[in-house]
PDB file of C-alpha atoms in Angstrom:
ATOM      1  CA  UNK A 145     100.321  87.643 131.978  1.00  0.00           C
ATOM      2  CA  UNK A 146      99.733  87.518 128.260  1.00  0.00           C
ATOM      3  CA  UNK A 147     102.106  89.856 125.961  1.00  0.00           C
ATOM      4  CA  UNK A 148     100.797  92.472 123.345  1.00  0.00           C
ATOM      5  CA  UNK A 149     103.593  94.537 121.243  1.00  0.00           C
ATOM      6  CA  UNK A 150     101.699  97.561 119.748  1.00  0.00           C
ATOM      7  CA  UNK A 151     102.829  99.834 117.138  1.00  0.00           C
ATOM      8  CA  UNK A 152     103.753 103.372 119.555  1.00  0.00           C
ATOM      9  CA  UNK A 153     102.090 105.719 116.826  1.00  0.00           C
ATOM     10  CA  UNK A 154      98.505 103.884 117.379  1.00  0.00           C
ATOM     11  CA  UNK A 155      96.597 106.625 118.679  1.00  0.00           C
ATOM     12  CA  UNK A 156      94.513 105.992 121.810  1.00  0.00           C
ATOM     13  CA  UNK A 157      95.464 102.956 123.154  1.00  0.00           C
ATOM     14  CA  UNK A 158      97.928 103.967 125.770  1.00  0.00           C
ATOM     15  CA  UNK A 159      96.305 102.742 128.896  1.00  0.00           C
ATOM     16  CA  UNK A 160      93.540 100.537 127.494  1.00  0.00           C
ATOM     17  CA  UNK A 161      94.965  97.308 128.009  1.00  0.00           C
ATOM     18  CA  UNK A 162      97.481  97.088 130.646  1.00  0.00           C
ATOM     19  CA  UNK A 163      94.786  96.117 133.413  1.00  0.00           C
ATOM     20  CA  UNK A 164      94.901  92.824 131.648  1.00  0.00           C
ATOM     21  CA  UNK A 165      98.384  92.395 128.914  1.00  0.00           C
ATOM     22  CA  UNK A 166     101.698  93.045 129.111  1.00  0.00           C
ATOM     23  CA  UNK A 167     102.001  95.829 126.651  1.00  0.00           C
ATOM     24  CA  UNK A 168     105.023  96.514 125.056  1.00  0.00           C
ATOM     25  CA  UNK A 169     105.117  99.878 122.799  1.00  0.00           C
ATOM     26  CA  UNK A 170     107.908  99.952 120.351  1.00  0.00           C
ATOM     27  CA  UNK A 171     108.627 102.442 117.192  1.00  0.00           C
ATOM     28  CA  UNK A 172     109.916  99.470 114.993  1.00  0.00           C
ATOM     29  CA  UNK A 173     108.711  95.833 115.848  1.00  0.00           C
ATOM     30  CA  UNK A 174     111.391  93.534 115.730  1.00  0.00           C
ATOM     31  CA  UNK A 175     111.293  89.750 115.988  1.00  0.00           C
ATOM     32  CA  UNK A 176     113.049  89.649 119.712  1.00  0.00           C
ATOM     33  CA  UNK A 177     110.357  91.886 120.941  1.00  0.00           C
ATOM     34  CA  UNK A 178     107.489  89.525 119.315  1.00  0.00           C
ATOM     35  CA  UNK A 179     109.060  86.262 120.327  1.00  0.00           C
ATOM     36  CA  UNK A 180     107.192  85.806 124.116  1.00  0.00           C
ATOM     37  CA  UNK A 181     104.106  88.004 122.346  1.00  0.00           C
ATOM     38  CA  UNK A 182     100.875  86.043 122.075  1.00  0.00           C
ATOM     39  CA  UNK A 183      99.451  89.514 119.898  1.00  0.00           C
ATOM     40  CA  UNK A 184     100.241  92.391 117.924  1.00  0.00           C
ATOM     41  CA  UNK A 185      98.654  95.513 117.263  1.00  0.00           C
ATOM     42  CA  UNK A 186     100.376  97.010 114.011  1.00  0.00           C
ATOM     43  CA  UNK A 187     100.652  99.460 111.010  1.00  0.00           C
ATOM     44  CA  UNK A 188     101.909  98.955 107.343  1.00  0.00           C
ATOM     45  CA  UNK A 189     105.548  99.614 108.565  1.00  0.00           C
ATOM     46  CA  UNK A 190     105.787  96.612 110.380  1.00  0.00           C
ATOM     47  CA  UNK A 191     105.671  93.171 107.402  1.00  0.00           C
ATOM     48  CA  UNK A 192     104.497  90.875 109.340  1.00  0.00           C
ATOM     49  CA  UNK A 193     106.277  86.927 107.587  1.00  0.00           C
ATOM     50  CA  UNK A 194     108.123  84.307 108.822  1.00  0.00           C
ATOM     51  CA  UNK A 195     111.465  86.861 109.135  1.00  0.00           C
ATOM     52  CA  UNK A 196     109.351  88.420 112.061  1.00  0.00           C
ATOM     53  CA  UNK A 197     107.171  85.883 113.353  1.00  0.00           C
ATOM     54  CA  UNK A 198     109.200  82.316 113.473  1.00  0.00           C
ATOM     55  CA  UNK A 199     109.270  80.895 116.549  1.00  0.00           C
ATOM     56  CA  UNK A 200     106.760  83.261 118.136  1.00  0.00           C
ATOM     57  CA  UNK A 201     103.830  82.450 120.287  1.00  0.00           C
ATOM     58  CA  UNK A 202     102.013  85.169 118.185  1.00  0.00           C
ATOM     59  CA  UNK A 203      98.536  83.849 117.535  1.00  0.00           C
ATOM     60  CA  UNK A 204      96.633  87.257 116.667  1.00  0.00           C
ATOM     61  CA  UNK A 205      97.624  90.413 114.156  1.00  0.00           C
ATOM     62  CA  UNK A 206      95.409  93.183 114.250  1.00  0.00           C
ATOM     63  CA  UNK A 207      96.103  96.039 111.853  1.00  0.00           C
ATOM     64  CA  UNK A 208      95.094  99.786 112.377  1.00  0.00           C
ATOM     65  CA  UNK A 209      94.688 100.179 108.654  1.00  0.00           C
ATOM     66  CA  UNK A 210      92.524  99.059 105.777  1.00  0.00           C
ATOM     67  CA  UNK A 211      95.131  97.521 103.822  1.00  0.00           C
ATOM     68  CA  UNK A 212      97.085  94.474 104.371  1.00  0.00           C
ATOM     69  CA  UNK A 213      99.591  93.558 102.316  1.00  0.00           C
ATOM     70  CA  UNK A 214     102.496  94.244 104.454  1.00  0.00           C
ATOM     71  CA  UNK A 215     101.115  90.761 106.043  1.00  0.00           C
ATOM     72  CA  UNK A 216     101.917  87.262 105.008  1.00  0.00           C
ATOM     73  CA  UNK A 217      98.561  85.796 104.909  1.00  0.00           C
ATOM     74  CA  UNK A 218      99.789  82.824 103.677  1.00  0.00           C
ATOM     75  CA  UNK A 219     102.105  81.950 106.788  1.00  0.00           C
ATOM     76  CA  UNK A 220      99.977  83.029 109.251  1.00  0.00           C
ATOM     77  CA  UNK A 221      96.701  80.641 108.040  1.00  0.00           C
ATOM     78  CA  UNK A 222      99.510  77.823 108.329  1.00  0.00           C
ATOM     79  CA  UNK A 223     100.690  79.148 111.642  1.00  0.00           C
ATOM     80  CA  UNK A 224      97.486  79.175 113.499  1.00  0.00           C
ATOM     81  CA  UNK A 225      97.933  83.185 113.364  1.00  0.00           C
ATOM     82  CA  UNK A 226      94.270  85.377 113.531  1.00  0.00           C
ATOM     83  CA  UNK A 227      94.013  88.841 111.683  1.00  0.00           C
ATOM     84  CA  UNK A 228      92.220  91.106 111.675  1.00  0.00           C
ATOM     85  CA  UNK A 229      92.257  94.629 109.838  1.00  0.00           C
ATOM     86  CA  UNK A 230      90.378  98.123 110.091  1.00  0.00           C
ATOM     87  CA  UNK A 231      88.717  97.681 107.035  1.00  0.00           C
ATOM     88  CA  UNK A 232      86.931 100.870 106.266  1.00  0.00           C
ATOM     89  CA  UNK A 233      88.337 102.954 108.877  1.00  0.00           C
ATOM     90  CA  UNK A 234      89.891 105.711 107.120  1.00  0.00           C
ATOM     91  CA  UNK A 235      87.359 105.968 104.148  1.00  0.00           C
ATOM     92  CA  UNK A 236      85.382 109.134 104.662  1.00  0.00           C
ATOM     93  CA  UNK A 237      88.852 111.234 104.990  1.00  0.00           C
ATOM     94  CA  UNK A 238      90.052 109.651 101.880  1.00  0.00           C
ATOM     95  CA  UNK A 239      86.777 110.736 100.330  1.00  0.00           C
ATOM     96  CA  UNK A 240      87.122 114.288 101.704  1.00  0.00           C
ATOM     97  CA  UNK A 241      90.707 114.234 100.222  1.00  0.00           C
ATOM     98  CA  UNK A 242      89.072 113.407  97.203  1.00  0.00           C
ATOM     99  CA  UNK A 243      86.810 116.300  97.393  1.00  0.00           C
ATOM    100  CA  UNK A 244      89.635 118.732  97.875  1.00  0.00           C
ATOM    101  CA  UNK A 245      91.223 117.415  95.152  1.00  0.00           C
ATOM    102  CA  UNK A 246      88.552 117.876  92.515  1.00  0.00           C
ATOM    103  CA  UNK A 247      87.663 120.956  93.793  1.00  0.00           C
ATOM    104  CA  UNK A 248      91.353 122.031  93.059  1.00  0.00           C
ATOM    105  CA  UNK A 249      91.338 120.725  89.461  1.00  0.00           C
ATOM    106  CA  UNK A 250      88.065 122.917  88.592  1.00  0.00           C
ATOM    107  CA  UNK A 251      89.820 125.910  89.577  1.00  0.00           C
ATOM    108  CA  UNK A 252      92.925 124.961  88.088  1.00  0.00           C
ATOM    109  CA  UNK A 253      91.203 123.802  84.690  1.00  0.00           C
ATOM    110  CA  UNK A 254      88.040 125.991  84.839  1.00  0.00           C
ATOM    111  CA  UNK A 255      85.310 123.761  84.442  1.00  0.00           C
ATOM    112  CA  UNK A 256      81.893 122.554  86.252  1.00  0.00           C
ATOM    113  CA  UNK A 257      81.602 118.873  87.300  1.00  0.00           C
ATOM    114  CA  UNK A 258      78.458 118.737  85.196  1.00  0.00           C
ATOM    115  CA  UNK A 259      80.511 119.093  82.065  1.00  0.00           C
ATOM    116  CA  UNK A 260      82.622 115.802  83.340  1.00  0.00           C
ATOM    117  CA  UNK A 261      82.648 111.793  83.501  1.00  0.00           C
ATOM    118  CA  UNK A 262      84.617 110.635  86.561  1.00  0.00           C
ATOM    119  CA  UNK A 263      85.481 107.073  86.150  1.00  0.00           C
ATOM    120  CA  UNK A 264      86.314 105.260  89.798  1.00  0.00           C
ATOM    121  CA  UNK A 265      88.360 101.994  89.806  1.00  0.00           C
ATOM    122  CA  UNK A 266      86.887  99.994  92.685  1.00  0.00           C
ATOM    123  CA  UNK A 267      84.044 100.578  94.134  1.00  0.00           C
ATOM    124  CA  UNK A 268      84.716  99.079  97.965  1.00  0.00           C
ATOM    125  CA  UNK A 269      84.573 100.980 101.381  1.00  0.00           C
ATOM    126  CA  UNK A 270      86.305 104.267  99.768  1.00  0.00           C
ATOM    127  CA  UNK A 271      85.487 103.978  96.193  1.00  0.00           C
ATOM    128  CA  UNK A 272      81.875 103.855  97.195  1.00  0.00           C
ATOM    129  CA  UNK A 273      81.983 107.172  99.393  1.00  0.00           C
ATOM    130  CA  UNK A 274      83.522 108.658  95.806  1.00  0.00           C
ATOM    131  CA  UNK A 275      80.934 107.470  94.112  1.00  0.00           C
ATOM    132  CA  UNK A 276      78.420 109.231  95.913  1.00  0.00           C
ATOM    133  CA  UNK A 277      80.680 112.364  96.294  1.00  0.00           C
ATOM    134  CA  UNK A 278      80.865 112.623  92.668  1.00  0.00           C
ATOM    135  CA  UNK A 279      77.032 112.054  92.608  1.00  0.00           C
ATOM    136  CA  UNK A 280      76.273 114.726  94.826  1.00  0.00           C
ATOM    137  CA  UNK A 281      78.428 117.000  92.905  1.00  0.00           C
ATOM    138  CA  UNK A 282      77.100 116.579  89.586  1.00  0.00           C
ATOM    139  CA  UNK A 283      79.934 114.511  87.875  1.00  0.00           C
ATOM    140  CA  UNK A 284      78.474 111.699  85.752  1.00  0.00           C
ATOM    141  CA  UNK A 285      80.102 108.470  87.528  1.00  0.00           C
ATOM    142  CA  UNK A 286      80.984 105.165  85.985  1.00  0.00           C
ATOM    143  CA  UNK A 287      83.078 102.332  87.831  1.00  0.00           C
ATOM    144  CA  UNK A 288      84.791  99.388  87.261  1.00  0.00           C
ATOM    145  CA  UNK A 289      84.739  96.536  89.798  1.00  0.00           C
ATOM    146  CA  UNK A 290      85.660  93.325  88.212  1.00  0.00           C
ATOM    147  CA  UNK A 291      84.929  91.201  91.850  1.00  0.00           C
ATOM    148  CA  UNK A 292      81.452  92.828  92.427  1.00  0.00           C
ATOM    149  CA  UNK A 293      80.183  92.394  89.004  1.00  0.00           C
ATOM    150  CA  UNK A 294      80.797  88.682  89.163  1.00  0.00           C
ATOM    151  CA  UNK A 295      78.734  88.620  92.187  1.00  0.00           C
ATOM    152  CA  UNK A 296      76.003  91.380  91.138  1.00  0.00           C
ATOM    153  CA  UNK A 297      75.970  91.520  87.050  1.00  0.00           C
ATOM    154  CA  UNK A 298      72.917  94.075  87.553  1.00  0.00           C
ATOM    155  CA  UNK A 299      75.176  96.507  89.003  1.00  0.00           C
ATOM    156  CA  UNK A 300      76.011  98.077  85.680  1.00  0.00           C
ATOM    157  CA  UNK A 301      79.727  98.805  86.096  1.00  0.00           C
ATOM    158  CA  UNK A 302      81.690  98.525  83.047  1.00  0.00           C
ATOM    159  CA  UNK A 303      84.713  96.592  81.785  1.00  0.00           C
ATOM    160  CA  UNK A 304      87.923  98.551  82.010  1.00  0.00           C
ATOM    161  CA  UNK A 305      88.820  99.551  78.726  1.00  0.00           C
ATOM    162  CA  UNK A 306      85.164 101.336  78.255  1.00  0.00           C
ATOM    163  CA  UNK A 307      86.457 102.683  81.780  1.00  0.00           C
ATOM    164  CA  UNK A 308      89.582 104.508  80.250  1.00  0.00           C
ATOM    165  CA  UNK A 309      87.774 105.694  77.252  1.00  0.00           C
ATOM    166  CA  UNK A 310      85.277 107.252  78.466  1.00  0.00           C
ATOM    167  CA  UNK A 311      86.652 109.068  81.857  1.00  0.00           C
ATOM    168  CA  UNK A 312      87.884 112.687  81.823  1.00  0.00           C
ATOM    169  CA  UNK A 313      89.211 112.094  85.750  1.00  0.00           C
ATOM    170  CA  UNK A 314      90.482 108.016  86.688  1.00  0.00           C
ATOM    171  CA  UNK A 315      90.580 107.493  90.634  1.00  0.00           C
ATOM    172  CA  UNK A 316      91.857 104.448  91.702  1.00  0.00           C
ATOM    173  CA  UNK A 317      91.212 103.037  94.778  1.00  0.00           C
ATOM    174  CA  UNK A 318      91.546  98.962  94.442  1.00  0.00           C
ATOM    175  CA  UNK A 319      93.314  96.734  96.709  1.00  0.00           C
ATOM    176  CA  UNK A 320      97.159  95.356  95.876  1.00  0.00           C
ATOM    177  CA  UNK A 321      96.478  92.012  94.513  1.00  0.00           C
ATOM    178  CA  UNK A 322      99.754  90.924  93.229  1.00  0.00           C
ATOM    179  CA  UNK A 323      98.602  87.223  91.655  1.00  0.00           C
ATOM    180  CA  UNK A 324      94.922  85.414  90.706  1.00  0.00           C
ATOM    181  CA  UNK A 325      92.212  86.874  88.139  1.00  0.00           C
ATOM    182  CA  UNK A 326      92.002  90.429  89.936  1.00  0.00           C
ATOM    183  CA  UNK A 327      95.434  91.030  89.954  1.00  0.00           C
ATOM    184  CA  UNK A 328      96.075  94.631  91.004  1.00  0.00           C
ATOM    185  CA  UNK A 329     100.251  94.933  90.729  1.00  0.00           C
ATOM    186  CA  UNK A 330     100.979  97.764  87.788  1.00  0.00           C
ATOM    187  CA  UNK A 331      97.818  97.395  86.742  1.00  0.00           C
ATOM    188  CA  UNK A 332      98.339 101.339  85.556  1.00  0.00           C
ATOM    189  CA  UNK A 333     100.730 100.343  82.790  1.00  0.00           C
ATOM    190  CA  UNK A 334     101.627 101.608  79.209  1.00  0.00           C
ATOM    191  CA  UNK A 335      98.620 100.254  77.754  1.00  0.00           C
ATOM    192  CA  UNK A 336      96.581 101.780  80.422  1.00  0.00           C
ATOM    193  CA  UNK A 337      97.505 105.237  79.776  1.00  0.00           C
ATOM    194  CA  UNK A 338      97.154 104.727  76.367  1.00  0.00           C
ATOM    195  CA  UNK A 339      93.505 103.771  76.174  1.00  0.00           C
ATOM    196  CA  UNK A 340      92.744 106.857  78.852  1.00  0.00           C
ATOM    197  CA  UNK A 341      91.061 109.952  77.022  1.00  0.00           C
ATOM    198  CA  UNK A 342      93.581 112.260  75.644  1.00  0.00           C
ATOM    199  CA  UNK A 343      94.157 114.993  78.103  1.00  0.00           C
ATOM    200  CA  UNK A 344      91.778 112.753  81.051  1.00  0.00           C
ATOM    201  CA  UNK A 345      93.441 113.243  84.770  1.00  0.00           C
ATOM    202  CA  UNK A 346      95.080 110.605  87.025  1.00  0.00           C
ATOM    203  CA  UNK A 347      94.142 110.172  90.360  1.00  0.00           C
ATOM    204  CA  UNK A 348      95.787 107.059  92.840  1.00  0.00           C
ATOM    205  CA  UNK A 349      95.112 106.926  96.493  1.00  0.00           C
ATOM    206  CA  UNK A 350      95.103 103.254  96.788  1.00  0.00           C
ATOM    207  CA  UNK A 351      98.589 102.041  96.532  1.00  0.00           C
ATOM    208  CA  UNK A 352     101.304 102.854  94.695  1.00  0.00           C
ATOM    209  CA  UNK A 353     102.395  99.385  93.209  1.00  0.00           C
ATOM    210  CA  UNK A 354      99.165  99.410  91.159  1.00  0.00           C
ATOM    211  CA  UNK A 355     101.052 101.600  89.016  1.00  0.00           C
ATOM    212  CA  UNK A 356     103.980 101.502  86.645  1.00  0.00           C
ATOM    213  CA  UNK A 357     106.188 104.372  87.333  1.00  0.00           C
ATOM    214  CA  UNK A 358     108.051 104.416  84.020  1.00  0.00           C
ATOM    215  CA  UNK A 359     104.880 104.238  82.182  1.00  0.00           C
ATOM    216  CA  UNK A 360     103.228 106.822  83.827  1.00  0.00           C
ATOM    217  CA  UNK A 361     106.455 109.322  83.050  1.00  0.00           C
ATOM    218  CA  UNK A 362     105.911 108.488  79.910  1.00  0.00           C
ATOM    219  CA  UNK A 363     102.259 109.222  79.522  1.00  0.00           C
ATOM    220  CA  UNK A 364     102.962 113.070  81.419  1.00  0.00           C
ATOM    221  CA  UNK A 365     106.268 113.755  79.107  1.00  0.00           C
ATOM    222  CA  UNK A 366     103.644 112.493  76.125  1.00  0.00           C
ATOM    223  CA  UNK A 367     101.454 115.140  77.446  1.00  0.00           C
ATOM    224  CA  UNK A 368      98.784 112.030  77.103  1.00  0.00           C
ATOM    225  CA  UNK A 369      97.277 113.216  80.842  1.00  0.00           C
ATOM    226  CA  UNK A 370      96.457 116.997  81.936  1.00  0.00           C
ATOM    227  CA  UNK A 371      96.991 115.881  85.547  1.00  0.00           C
ATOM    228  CA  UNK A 372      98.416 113.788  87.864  1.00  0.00           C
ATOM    229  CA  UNK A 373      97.456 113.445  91.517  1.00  0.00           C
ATOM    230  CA  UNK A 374      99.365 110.600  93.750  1.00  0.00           C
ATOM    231  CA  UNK A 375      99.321 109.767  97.574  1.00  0.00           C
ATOM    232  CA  UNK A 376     100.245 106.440  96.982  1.00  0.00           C
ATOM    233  CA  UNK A 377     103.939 105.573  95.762  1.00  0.00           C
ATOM    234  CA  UNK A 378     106.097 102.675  94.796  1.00  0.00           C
ATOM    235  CA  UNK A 379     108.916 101.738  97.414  1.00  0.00           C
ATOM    236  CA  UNK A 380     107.684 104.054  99.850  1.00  0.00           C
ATOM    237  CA  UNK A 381     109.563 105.955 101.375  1.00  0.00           C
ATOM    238  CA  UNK A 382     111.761 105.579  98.900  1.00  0.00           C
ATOM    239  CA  UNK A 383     110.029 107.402  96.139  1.00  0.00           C
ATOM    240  CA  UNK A 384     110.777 108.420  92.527  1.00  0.00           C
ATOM    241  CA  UNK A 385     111.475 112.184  92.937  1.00  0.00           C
ATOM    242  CA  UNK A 386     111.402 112.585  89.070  1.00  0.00           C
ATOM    243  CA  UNK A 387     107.873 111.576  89.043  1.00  0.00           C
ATOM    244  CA  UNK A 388     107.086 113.250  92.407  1.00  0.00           C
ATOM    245  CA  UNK A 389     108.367 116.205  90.249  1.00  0.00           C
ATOM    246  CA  UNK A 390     105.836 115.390  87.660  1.00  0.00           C
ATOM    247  CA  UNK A 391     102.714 115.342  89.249  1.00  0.00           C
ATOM    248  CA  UNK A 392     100.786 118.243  89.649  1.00  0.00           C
ATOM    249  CA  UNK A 393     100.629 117.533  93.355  1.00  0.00           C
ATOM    250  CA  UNK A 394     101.569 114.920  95.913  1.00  0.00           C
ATOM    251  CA  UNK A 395     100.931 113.826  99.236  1.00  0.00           C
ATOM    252  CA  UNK A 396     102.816 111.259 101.260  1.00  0.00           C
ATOM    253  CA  UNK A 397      99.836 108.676 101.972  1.00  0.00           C
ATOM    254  CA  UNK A 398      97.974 111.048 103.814  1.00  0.00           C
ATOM    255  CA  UNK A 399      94.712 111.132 102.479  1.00  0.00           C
ATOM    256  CA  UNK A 400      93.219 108.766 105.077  1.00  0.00           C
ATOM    257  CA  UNK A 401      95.289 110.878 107.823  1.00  0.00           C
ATOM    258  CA  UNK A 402      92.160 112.044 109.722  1.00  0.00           C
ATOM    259  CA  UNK A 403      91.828 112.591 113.247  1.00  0.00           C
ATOM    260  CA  UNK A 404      88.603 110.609 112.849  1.00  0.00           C
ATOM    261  CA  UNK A 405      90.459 107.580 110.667  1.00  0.00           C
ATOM    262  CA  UNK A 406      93.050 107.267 113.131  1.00  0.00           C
ATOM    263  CA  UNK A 407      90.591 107.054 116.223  1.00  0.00           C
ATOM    264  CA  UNK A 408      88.398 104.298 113.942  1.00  0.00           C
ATOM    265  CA  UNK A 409      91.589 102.160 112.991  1.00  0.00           C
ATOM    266  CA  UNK A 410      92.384 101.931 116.657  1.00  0.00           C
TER     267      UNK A 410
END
């Protein structure tokens, strides 16, 4: 009988396969328990490389989340290894995060979304819902998507620069590209900030190495931002408590946290 080793804190899969696997729940995947495994069913805790998967007969990663970083894509195409992710899964509770966040900074800052520009960085599964969120709301929306415009010029999205200048609130919600034309990796650096409006909000729900920690301290000691929203951190869990200090709230990557993106990832 084939082996699976599943994350334990995938939601509703307790039962499903063991008709036809041996299914091995564990709480932290190590390379002993994925050695006999012919599959894994994972999260973003577990970095799936060549540490954790030499010598394996692991020919198939399926991740319960959108992102995939934690997994060396690299070494599995040369191992023979399938993935597959839940892309999309968790996007409508990130975009009713969103919702609850911008209905927070009205009351906080006492204005109408009709008297704002919301400027969305990537306009994929989440960025989209956003986009029509912000829409339906009354913000005027702009995006930048540097991918889709090379495929779909017509779409009208703007470089980032014009981006930053003309957004009172920047949400980001790219992918972690850390090499090639659309790198991602601190992205959100000093001369990001800089070219934001003076006084324009910060919003990150993507991931946190998009940003540059030190020069996003700087901007909120500058006072160059009003606020500054993060669910998304570098070296998580590990995270800066000075700038956890700064913001004017944060969440522990949470925002896709539903009961409904949990059930979809699985």
């Amino acid at each position: 009988m084939k082996k699976i080793v599943i994350d334990e804190n995938i939601p509703f899969l307790r039962g499903l396969l063991e008709p036809w696997f041996e299914v091995v729940y564990s709480a932290e995947i190590t390379a002993e328990q994925v050695r006999d495994a012919e599959a894994l069913l994972i999260r973003t805790r577990t970095r799936c490389d060549e540490k954790l998967l030499a010598g394996s007969r692991v020919r198939f990663i399926g991740t319960a989340t959108i992102g995939f970083d934690h997994i060396d894509t690299v070494y599995c195409h040369a191992h023979g290894i399938e993935i597959a992710t839940a892309a999309g899964c968790n996007a409508r509770a990130v975009m009713q995060y969103m919702a609850s966040v911008l209905v927070h900074l009205s009351r906080r800052q006492n204005w109408k979304p009709e008297e704002k520009t919301l400027g969305i960085l990537g306009l994929g599964h989440v960025g989209s819902l956003v986009d029509q969120l912000g829409r339906a709301c009354g913000f005027r929306v702009i995006g930048c998507d540097p991918p889709k415009m090379r495929h779909n010029p017509l779409l009208g999205y703007l470089p980032l620069h014009e981006l930053l200048e003309q957004a009172d609130i920047v949400s980001c919600h790219v992918p972690l590209n850390r090499a090639g034309i659309d790198r991602t990796l601190e992205m959100a650096d000093r001369r990001f900030f800089e070219r934001m409006k003076p006084g324009a909000v910060f919003i990150n729900t993507s991931r946190g190495e998009i940003v540059s920690d030190e020069a996003l301290k700087e901007a909120i000691r500058n006072q160059r931002l009003s606020d500054v929203v993060l669910d998304v951190w570098n070296h998580e869990p590990h995270i800066d408590p000075q700038l956890a200090a700064m913001t004017t709230f944060g969440t522990l990557h949470i925002a896709g946290y539903s009961v409904q993106g949990k059930a979809k990832g699985s």
